[in-house]
Each structure stands twice: as C-alpha cells, then as structure tokens.
Coordinates of C-alpha atoms in Angstrom, one line a residue:
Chain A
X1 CA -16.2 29.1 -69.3
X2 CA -13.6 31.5 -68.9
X3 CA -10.8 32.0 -66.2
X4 CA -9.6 35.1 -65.2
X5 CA -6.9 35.4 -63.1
X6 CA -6.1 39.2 -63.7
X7 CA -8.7 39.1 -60.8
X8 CA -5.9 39.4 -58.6
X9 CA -4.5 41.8 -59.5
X10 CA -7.4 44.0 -58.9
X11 CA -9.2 45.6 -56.3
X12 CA -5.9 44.9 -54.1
X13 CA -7.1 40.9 -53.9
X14 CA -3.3 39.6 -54.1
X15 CA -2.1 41.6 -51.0
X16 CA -5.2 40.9 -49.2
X17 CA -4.6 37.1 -50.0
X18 CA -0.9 37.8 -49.0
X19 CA -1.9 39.2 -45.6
X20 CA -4.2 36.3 -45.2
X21 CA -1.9 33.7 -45.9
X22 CA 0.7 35.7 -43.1
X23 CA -1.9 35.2 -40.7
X24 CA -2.4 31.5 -41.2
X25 CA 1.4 30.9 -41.1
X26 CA 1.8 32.9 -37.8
X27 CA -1.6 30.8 -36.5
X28 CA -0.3 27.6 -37.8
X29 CA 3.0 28.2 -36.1
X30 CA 2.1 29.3 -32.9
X31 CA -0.7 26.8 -32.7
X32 CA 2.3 24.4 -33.6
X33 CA 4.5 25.3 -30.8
X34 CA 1.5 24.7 -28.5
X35 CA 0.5 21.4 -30.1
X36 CA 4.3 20.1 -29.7
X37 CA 4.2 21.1 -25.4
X38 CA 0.7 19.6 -24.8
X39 CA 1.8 16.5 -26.9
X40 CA 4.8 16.1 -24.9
X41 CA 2.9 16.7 -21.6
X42 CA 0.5 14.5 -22.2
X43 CA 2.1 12.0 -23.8
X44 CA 4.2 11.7 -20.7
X45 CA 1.6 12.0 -18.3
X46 CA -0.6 9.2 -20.1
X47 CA 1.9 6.8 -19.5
X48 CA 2.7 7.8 -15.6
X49 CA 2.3 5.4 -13.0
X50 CA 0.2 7.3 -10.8
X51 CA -3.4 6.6 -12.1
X52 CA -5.0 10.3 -11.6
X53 CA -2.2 11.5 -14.4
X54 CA -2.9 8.9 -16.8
X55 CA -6.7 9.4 -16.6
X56 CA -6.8 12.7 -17.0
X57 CA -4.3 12.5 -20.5
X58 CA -6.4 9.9 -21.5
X59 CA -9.6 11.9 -20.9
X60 CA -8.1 14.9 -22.5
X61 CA -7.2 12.6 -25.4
X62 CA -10.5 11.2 -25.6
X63 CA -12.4 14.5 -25.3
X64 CA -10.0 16.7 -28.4
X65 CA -9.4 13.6 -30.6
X66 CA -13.3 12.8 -30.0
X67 CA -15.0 16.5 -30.8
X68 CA -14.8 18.6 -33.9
X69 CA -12.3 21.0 -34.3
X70 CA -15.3 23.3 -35.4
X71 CA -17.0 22.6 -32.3
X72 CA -14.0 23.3 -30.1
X73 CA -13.6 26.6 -31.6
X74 CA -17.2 28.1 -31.3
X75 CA -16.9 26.8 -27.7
X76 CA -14.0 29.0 -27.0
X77 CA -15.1 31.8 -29.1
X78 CA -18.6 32.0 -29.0
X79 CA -19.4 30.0 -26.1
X80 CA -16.8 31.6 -23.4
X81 CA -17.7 35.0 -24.5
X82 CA -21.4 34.9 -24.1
X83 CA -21.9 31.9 -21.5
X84 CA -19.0 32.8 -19.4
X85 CA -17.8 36.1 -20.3
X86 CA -14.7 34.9 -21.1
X87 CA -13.7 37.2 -23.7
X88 CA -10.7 35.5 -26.2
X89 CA -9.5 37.4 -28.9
X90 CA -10.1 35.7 -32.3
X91 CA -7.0 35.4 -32.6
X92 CA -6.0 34.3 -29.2
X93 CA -8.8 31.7 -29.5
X94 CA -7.7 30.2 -32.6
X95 CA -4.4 29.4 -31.8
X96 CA -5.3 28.1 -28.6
X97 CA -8.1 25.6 -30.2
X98 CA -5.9 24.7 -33.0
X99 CA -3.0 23.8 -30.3
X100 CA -5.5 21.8 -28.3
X101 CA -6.7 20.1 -30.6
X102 CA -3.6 19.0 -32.1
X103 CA -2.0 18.9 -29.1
X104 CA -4.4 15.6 -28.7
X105 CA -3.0 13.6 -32.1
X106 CA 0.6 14.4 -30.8
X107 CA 0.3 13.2 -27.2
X108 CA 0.0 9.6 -29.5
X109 CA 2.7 10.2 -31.4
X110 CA 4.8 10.8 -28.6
X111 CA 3.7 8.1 -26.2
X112 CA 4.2 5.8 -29.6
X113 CA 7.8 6.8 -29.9
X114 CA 8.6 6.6 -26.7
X115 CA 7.1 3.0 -26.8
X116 CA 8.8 1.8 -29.1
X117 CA 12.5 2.3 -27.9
X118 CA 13.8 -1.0 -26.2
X119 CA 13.0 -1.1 -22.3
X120 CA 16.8 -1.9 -22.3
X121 CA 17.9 1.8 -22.7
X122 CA 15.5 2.5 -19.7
X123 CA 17.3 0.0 -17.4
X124 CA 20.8 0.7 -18.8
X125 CA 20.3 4.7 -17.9
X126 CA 19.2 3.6 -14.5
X127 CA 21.3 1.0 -13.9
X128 CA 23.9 3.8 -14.5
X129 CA 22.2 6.1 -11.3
X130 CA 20.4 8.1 -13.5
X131 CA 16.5 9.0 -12.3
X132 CA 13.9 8.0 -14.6
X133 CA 13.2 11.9 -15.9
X134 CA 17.3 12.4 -16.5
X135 CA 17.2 8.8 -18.6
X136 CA 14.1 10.3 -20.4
X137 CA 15.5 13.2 -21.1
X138 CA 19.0 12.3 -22.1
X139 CA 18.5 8.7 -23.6
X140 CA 15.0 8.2 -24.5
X141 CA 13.8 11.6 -26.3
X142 CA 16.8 11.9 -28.1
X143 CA 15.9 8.8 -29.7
X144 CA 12.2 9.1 -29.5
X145 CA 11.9 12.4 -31.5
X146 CA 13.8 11.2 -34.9
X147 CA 10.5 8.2 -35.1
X148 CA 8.6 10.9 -33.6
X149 CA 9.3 13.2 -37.2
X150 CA 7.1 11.3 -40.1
X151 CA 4.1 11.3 -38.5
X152 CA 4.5 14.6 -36.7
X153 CA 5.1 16.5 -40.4
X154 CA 1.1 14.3 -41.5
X155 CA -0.2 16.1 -38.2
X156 CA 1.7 19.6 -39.1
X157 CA 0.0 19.9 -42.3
X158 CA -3.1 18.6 -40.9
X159 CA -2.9 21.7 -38.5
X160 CA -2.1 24.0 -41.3
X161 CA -5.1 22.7 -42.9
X162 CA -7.0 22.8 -40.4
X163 CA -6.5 26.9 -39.8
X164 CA -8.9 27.2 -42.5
X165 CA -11.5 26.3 -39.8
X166 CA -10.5 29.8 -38.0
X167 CA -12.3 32.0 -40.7
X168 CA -15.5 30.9 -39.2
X169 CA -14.4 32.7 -35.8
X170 CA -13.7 35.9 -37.7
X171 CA -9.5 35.3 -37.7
X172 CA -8.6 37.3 -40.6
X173 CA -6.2 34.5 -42.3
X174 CA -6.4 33.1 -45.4
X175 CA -9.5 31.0 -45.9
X176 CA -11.7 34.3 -44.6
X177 CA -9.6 36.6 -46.8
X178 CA -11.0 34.2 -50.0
X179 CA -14.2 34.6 -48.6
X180 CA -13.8 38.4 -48.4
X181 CA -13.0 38.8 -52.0
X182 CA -15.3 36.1 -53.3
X183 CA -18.7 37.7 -51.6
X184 CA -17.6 41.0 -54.3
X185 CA -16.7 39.5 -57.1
X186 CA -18.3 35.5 -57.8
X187 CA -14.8 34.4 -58.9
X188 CA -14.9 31.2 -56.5
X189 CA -12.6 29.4 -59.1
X190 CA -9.9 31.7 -59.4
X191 CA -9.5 32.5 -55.6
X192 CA -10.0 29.7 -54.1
X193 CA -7.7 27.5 -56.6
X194 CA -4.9 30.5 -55.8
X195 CA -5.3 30.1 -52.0
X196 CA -5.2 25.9 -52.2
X197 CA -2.0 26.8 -54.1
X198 CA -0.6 28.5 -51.0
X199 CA -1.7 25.9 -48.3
X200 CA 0.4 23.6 -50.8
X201 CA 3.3 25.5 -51.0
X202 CA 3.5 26.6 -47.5
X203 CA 2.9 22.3 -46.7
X204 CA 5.0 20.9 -49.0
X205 CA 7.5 23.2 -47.1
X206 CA 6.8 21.5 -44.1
X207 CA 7.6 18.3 -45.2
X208 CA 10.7 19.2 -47.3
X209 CA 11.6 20.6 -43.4
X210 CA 11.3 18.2 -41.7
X211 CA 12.4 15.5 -44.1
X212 CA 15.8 17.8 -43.7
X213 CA 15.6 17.7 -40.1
X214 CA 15.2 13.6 -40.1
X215 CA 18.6 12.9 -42.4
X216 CA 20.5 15.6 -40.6
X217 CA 19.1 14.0 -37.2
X218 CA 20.3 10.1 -38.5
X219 CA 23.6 11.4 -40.1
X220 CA 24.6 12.4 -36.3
X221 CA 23.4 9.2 -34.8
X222 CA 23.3 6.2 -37.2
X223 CA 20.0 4.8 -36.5
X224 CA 19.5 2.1 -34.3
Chain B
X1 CA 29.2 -6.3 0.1
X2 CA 25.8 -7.9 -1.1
X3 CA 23.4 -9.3 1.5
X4 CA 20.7 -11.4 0.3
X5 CA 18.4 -12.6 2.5
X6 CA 14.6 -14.5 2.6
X7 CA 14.3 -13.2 -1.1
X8 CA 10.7 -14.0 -2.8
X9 CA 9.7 -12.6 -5.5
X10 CA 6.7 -13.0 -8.2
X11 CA 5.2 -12.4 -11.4
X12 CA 1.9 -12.6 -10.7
X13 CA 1.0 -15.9 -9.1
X14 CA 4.5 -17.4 -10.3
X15 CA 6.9 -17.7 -7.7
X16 CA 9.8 -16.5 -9.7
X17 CA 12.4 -16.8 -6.9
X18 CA 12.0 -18.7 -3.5
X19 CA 13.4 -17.4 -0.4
X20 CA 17.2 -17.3 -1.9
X21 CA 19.8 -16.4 0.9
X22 CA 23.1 -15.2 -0.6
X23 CA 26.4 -13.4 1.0
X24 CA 28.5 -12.4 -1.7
X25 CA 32.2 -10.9 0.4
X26 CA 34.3 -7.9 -0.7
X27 CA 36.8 -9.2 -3.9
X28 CA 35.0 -12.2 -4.8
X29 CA 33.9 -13.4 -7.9
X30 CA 30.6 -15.4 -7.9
X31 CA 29.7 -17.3 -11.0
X32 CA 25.7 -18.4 -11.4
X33 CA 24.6 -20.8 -13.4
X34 CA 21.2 -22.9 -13.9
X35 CA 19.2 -23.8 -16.5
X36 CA 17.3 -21.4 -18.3
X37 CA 14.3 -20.2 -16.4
X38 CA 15.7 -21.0 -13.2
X39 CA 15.9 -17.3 -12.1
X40 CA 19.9 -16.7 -12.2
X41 CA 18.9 -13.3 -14.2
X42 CA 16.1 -12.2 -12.3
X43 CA 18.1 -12.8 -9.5
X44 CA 20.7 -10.7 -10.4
X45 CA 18.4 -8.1 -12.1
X46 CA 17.3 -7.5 -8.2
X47 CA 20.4 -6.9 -7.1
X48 CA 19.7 -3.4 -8.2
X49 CA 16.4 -3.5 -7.9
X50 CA 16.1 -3.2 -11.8
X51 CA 13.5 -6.1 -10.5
X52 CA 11.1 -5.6 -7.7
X53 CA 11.2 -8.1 -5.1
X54 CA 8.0 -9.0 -2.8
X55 CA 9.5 -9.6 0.5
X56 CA 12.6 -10.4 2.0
X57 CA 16.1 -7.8 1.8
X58 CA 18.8 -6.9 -0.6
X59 CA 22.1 -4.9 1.4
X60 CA 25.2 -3.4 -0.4
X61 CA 27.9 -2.4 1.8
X62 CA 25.1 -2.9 5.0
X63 CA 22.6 -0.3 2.8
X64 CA 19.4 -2.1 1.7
X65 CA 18.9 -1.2 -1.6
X66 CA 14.8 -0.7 -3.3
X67 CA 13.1 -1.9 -0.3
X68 CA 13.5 -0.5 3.0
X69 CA 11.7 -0.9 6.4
X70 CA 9.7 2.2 8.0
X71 CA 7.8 2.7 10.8
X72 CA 7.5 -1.3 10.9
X73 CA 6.3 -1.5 7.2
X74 CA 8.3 -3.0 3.8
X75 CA 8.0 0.0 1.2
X76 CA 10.0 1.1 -1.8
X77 CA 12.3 3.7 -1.4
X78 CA 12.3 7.1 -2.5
X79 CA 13.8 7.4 -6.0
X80 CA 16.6 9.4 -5.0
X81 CA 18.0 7.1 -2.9
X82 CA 17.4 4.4 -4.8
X83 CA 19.5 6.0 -7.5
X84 CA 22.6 6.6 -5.4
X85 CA 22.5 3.0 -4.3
X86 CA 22.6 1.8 -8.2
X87 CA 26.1 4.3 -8.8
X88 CA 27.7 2.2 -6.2
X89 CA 26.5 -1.6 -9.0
X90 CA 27.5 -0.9 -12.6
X91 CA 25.6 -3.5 -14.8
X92 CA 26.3 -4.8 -18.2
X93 CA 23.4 -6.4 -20.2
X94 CA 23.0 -9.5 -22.3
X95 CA 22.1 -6.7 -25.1
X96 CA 24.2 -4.1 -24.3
X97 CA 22.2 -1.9 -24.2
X98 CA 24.3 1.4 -25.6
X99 CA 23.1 4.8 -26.3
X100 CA 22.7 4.6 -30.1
X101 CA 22.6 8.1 -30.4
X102 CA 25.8 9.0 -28.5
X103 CA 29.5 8.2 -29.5
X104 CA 30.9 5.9 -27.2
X105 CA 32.6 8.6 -25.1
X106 CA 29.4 9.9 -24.7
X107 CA 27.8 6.4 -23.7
X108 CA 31.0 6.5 -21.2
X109 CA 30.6 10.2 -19.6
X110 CA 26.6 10.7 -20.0
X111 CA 25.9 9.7 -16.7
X112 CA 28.9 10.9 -14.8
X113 CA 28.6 14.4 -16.2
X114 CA 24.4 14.4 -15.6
X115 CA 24.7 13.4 -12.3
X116 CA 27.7 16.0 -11.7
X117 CA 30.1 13.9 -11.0
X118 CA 32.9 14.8 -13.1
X119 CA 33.6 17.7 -15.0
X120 CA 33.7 17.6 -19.1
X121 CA 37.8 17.3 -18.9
X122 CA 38.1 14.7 -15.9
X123 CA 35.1 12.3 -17.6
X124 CA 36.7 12.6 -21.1
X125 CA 40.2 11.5 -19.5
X126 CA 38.0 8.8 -17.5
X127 CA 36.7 7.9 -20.8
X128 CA 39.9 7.6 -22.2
X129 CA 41.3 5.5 -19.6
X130 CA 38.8 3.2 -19.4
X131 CA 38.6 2.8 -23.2
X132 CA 42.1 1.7 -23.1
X133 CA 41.8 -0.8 -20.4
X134 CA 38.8 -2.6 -22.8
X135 CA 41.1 -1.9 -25.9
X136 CA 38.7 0.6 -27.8
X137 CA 41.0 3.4 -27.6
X138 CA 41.2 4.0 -31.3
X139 CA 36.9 3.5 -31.1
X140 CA 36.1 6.5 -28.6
X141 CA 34.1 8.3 -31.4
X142 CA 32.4 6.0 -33.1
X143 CA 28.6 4.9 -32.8
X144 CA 27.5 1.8 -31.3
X145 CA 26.3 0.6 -34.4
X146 CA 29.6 0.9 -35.8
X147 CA 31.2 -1.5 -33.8
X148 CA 31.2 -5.2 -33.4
X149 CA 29.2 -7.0 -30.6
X150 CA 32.4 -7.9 -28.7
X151 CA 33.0 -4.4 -28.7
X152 CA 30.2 -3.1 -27.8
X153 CA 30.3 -5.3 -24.6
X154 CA 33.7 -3.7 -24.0
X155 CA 32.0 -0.2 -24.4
X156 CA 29.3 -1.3 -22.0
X157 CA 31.6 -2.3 -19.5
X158 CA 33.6 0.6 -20.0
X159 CA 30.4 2.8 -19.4
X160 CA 29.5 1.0 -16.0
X161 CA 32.9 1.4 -14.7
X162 CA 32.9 4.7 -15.5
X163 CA 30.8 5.5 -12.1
X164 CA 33.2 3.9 -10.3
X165 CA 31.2 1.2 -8.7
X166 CA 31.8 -1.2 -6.4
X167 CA 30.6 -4.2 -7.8
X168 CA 30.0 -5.0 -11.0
X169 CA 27.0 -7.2 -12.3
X170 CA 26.8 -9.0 -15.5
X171 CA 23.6 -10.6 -17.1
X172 CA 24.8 -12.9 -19.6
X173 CA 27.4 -10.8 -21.3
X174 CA 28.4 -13.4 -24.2
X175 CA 25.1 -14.8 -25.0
X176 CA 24.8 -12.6 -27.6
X177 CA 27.8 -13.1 -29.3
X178 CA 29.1 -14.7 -32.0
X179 CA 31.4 -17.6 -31.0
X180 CA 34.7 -15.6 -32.4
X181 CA 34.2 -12.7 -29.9
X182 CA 33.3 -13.7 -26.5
X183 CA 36.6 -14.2 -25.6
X184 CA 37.1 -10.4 -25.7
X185 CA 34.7 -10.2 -23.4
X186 CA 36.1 -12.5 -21.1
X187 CA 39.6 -11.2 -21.5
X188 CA 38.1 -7.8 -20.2
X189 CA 36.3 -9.2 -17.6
X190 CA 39.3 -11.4 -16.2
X191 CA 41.3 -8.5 -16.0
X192 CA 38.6 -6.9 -13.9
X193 CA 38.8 -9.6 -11.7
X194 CA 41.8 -9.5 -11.2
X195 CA 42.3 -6.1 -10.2
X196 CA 39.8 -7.2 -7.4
X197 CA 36.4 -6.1 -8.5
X198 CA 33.7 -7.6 -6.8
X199 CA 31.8 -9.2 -9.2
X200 CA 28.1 -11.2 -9.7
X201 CA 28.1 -12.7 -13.3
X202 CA 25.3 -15.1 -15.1
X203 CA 26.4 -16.7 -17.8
X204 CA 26.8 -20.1 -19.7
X205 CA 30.4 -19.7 -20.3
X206 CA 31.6 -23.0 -18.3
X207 CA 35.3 -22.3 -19.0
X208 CA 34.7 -18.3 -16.8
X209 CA 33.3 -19.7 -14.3
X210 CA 36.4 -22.5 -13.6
X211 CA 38.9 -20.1 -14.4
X212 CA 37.7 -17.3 -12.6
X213 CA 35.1 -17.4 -10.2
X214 CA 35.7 -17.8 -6.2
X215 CA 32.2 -19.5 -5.7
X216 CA 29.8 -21.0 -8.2
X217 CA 26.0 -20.6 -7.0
X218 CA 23.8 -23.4 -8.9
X219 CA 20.2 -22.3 -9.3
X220 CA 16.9 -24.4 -10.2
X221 CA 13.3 -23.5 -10.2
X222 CA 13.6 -20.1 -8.8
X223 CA 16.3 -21.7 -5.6
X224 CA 19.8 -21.6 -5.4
X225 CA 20.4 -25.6 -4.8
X226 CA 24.0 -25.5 -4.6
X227 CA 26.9 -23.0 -3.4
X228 CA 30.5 -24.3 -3.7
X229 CA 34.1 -23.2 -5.0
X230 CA 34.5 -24.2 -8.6
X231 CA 36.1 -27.4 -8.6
X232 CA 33.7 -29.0 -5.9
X233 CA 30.7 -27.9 -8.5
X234 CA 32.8 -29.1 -11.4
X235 CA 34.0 -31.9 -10.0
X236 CA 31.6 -33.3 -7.4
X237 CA 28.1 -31.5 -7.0
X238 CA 26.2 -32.3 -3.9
X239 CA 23.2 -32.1 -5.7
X240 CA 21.6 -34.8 -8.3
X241 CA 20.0 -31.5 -10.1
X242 CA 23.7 -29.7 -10.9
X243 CA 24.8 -32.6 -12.5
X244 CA 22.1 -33.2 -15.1
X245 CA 22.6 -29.8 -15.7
X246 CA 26.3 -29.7 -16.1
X247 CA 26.2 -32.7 -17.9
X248 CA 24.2 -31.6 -20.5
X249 CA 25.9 -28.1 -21.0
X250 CA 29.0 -29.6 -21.1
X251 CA 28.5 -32.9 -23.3
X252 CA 27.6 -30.0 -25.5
X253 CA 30.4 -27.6 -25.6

C-alpha cells in the first residue's frame, strides 16, 4: 500500500478542507456560546424551588441527554421543514441542535458546581442583605465557574466532535468537505487521517485554553 | 430590639425549638449557652430567618422579620423585605464563611457597594476603618486563605459591620479556633460591646460570657430553661439542668 498525500495538493482539496475546517470552528463556537446560556439556564432553573421550573429542566435534561444527537438534527432539519414547514437553514439548524444538545451536559455541570460550594457562602451573602440572585451572582458563580472549567473543556471537545454529525444535514464543514473529495478520488486514508489531524489540533487548543483560563482564574483567587 | 415570642420550630417531626419567648433590649449583651443540640444555634440562626420557623414571631426594632401576618394568615415575606430586615443583623459564622475569591476589602465592601449603599470611595474608607478597629489593617488585600483563623473571624466581623447593623449575632465564633487565637476574637468582640452594640452570641467560651454579657439565656432540649445575669447563672442556677451543664463544661476547662 501506498500513501499519497500530494493528494492535497490537487484538485484544490487543501483549501476545500481549509474552508471546511472554518466552518466547523464557526459551528463549534457558536453552538458553544449557546450550550454555555442553556447550561446556565437550566442549571439554575433545575434547582429552583418552584416545582414547574425544576421539572421542565429536568425534562429538558432528560429529553437532549436521552436522544441522539443524529436524531435531534434530522428532526430540526428534515422534520421541521417537511412536517411543519419550518424552514432552518443548515446552518442555522446545526448550531442550534449542537447548542441544545450540549446545552443538556452543561446544565449538570453547572448545577454540580454550584452544589458543591459550601451552603455557608449562601447564608453569609444573605445574612449580609444580599437577595439570593445578587449572592449567586456575586459569590457563588465566581466560585462555581473555576470547578465548572475541567469538565466543561471534556464537553467542548465533545461538541467539536460532535459537528462532524452536521455533514449529514448538508453543513458544508469539515467532515462533509472529506466526503466531498473522497466520493472523486477513493483516498479515504489520506483525507480522512488529515482532517482527524485538524479536530486534534483545533481540541487540543481547547484544552491548552482553558487549562490557561483555570491557573490565571486560581492565581487571582487562591483556591478555596 | 429583638422580640421573640411563642417560637416553634421543626425539622420534620422533631421539635427543634419549643415555644422560646425572648426580649433581648437596646445595648445588651446576651450570652446563650446549652449543651450541644439544645437549639442555642438554631435559635439564633432564626433570628434572621437564615432558619424558618413554623409558628410563633420574631420583631427587630417592632418589624417582624421572615414571617409576617396578612389578611389573618402566617406567610413568609416577600424576599425584598426580608433582605432589608437582615442589613439591619450582621452575623458572623462558626466557619466564617469568607468570600474565597475576593480580597478582604472586597469580602468588606461587596455587599454595601451591590446593594448601593456606598460608593467605591466611602466603602473602601469603611473598609479601612473597620479593618483597623479588628487590627487587619496591614491585611486588607490579602485572600482569606491567606490569613489565620483568628483573622479571618476579625475579617468576618469586619464584613458584618460593614452594613452598619444594629445588632450583631454570633454563632459560635471561637469553636473553630485553635486555642492560641480565640482571644483575638474575643478582644474584637469586647470592644464591640463596649461601644454598645447590641449583641446575641452562642458560644462555649465561659470566661465571655462572665466578663461580658448582661444576661445569660441557658437552653436545653430545644427550651430556654433559665434567663439570669451572669453571676446568678454562674453562681447559683435556678435550675438542676444548668448546673450539670456548667459543671461539666467547667470541670473541663
């Protein structure tokens, strides 16, 4: 057997690679930003007192966490368009499944955090006149998001694996882009090896971030 | 200043605290002790309703504070309220209880600047005072985790004063202490007391309550048994109950 990677450099494969691996990064990242304000919300709302909150976080939990990704997506690309004639752009669609979904995982990893900070910093911000959403905010976040960090940058890359999934709903990122180029020229080594090369890079990123963002987050506030 | 009166409250089935009746005056310094279990620090965790209470009232300065009557019925009240009743009781906890993640100037000014209280200048000079009245002044940017226990209580302190309340409560401020530094602690907390501070305090520190406090309240099972001035507690307890207990804490100490 023989390898060729000159491959790439024909037939414009490496830029069409290139664009495809821009297209996952803006997905991942915007699917990201979605993920973090679901998590929060429902986090938060699972653990409100008022019982109608809480079961609907836990039902959303339960029905994202519980159902393929795969499934999610033709339901909101396929389905929607041709059930409901709801018309989502690939694009539009993608990110929104991928936040969802995600969104699910980090709702745990927030209401873990916030678990595990003592009850006492609760009662000390309210004991001070502080409401329970200024105590949250100010005293139990803060704290929340630096054990909030490890497992958030396992679900990150789990997201930016999971984009892959999109090529199936016609998003042009990088997983289709393989596809593309493999259906002409057979060269499934090659391609495919170059484009787990690029989810690694652009992962191991992540996590190189955000161990960053933990030391510079404990330097400022030596951990408790 | 506080009103107790035909206090219950429960965990559960567990009657946690039996119908306590308590009038603590302007100035004074109230000292409660009791075996452990007894309810001394629920009962003081409900003077700021940091506890629930299932029937009976709690007033501060003739406000009830947590449960209030309308339309005939006992409810909760709205959080808002509730909120401006606790800046009026600063509280300092058995664990502190410090922002980890703030220095201690910002442990001292979070809540005054959040609630709009003070401006950034006025709470940093508040800061500064207060720091100096607990002896920290050389301390005011370090982290909790910096400092030693003793100090930490000072910073706590420092922090409830810092809303200007008008009485202070204090859940067993030593206990967690090493022997060497509770009399920092103490020493920060007579001064308060002097300078007339109302204050509630639970603690096992004997010698405080002697020295300092106007009344001792003697608590057992969830009742207060016995309410005297020091030296009638110390000296000669009404009740058979007090002295078992003050024999026993003070054969040991």
């Amino acid at each position: 057997m023989t390898l060729d990677f000159g491959i790439l450099l024909q037939d414009e494969n490496l830029p069409l690679l290139l664009q495809g691996l821009w297209v996952t990064i803006r997905m991942t990242f915007l699917a990201l930003i979605l993920s973090c304000f679901i998590g929060l919300v429902i986090g938060l709302g699972s653990m409100s007192k008022y019982k109608w909150i809480s079961s609907l976080c836990a039902t959303y939990l339960a029905w994202f966490r519980g159902t393929p990704l795969l499934v999610q997506l033709m339901l909101l690309y396929y389905g929607l368009a041709i059930s409901l004639n709801i018309d989502l752009t690939a694009s539009l669609a993608g990110v929104l499944g991928l936040g969802m979904y995600s969104g699910a995982y980090v709702s745990e990893i927030v209401r873990g955090a916030i678990q595990s900070i003592d009850r006492g910093q609760m009662e000390a911000g309210r004991s001070l006149g502080l409401s329970h959403w200024q105590t949250m905010f100010k005293v139990i976040l803060p704290q929340a998001i630096r054990r909030m960090l490890p497992p958030l940058a396992n679900e990150f890359i789990a997201l930016t694996k999971n984009s892959s999934l999109l090529s199936v709903i016609t998003v042009a990122e990088l997983m289709r882009a393989a596809n593309t180029i493999v259906a002409d020229n057979y060269k499934y080594f090659e391609i495919y090896l170059t484009i787990a090369v690029f989810y690694f890079v652009v992962n191991y990123g992540i996590s190189v971030l955000i161990r960053l963002l933990e030391r510079k987050l404990n330097v400022e506030g030596v951990r408790s | 200043m506080i009103e107790i009166t035909n206090l219950d409250k429960y965990y559960g089935s567990h009657h946690v605290l039996k119908d306590i009746n308590l009038t603590i005056g302007q100035g004074e310094v109230v000292v409660i002790i009791g075996p452990s279990g007894s309810g001394k620090s629920t009962l003081l965790r409900c003077m700021n309703y940091l506890e629930p209470i299932q029937s009976g009232q709690i007033s501060i300065e003739n406000q009830p504070i947590g449960m209030i009557e309308q339309n005939g019925k006992h409810k909760e009240m709205p959080e808002n309220q509730l909120n401006k009743m606790r800046e009026k009781v600063g509280m300092v906890f058995q664990n502190f209880n410090l922002f980890p993640h703030l220095s201690v100037r910002e442990n001292i000014t979070l809540s005054p600047l959040t609630l709009g209280k003070m401006n950034k200048k006025t709470a940093n000079e508040t800061a500064s005072t207060l720091l100096a009245k607990v002896g920290l002044s050389d301390r005011a940017d370090a982290y909790p985790d910096q400092l030693s226990g003793g100090q930490k209580q000072r910073v706590a302190i420092a922090r409830a004063l810092a809303m200007k309340p008008h009485v202070m409560l204090f859940d067993e401020p030593t206990s967690a202490l090493d022997p060497e530094l509770i009399g920092e602690v103490l020493d920060a907390m007579k001064e308060l007391a002097r300078e007339g501070m109302t204050m509630v305090v639970v603690t096992h520190e004997m010698g405080f309550a002697k020295d300092m406090a106007d009344r001792v309240v003697v608590m057992d099972q969830g009742q207060i048994i016995e309410v005297d001035k020091p030296d009638v507690i110390f000296q000669n307890p009404s009740q058979e109950r007090t002295k078992t207990f003050l024999h026993k804490v003070l054969t040991h100490t």
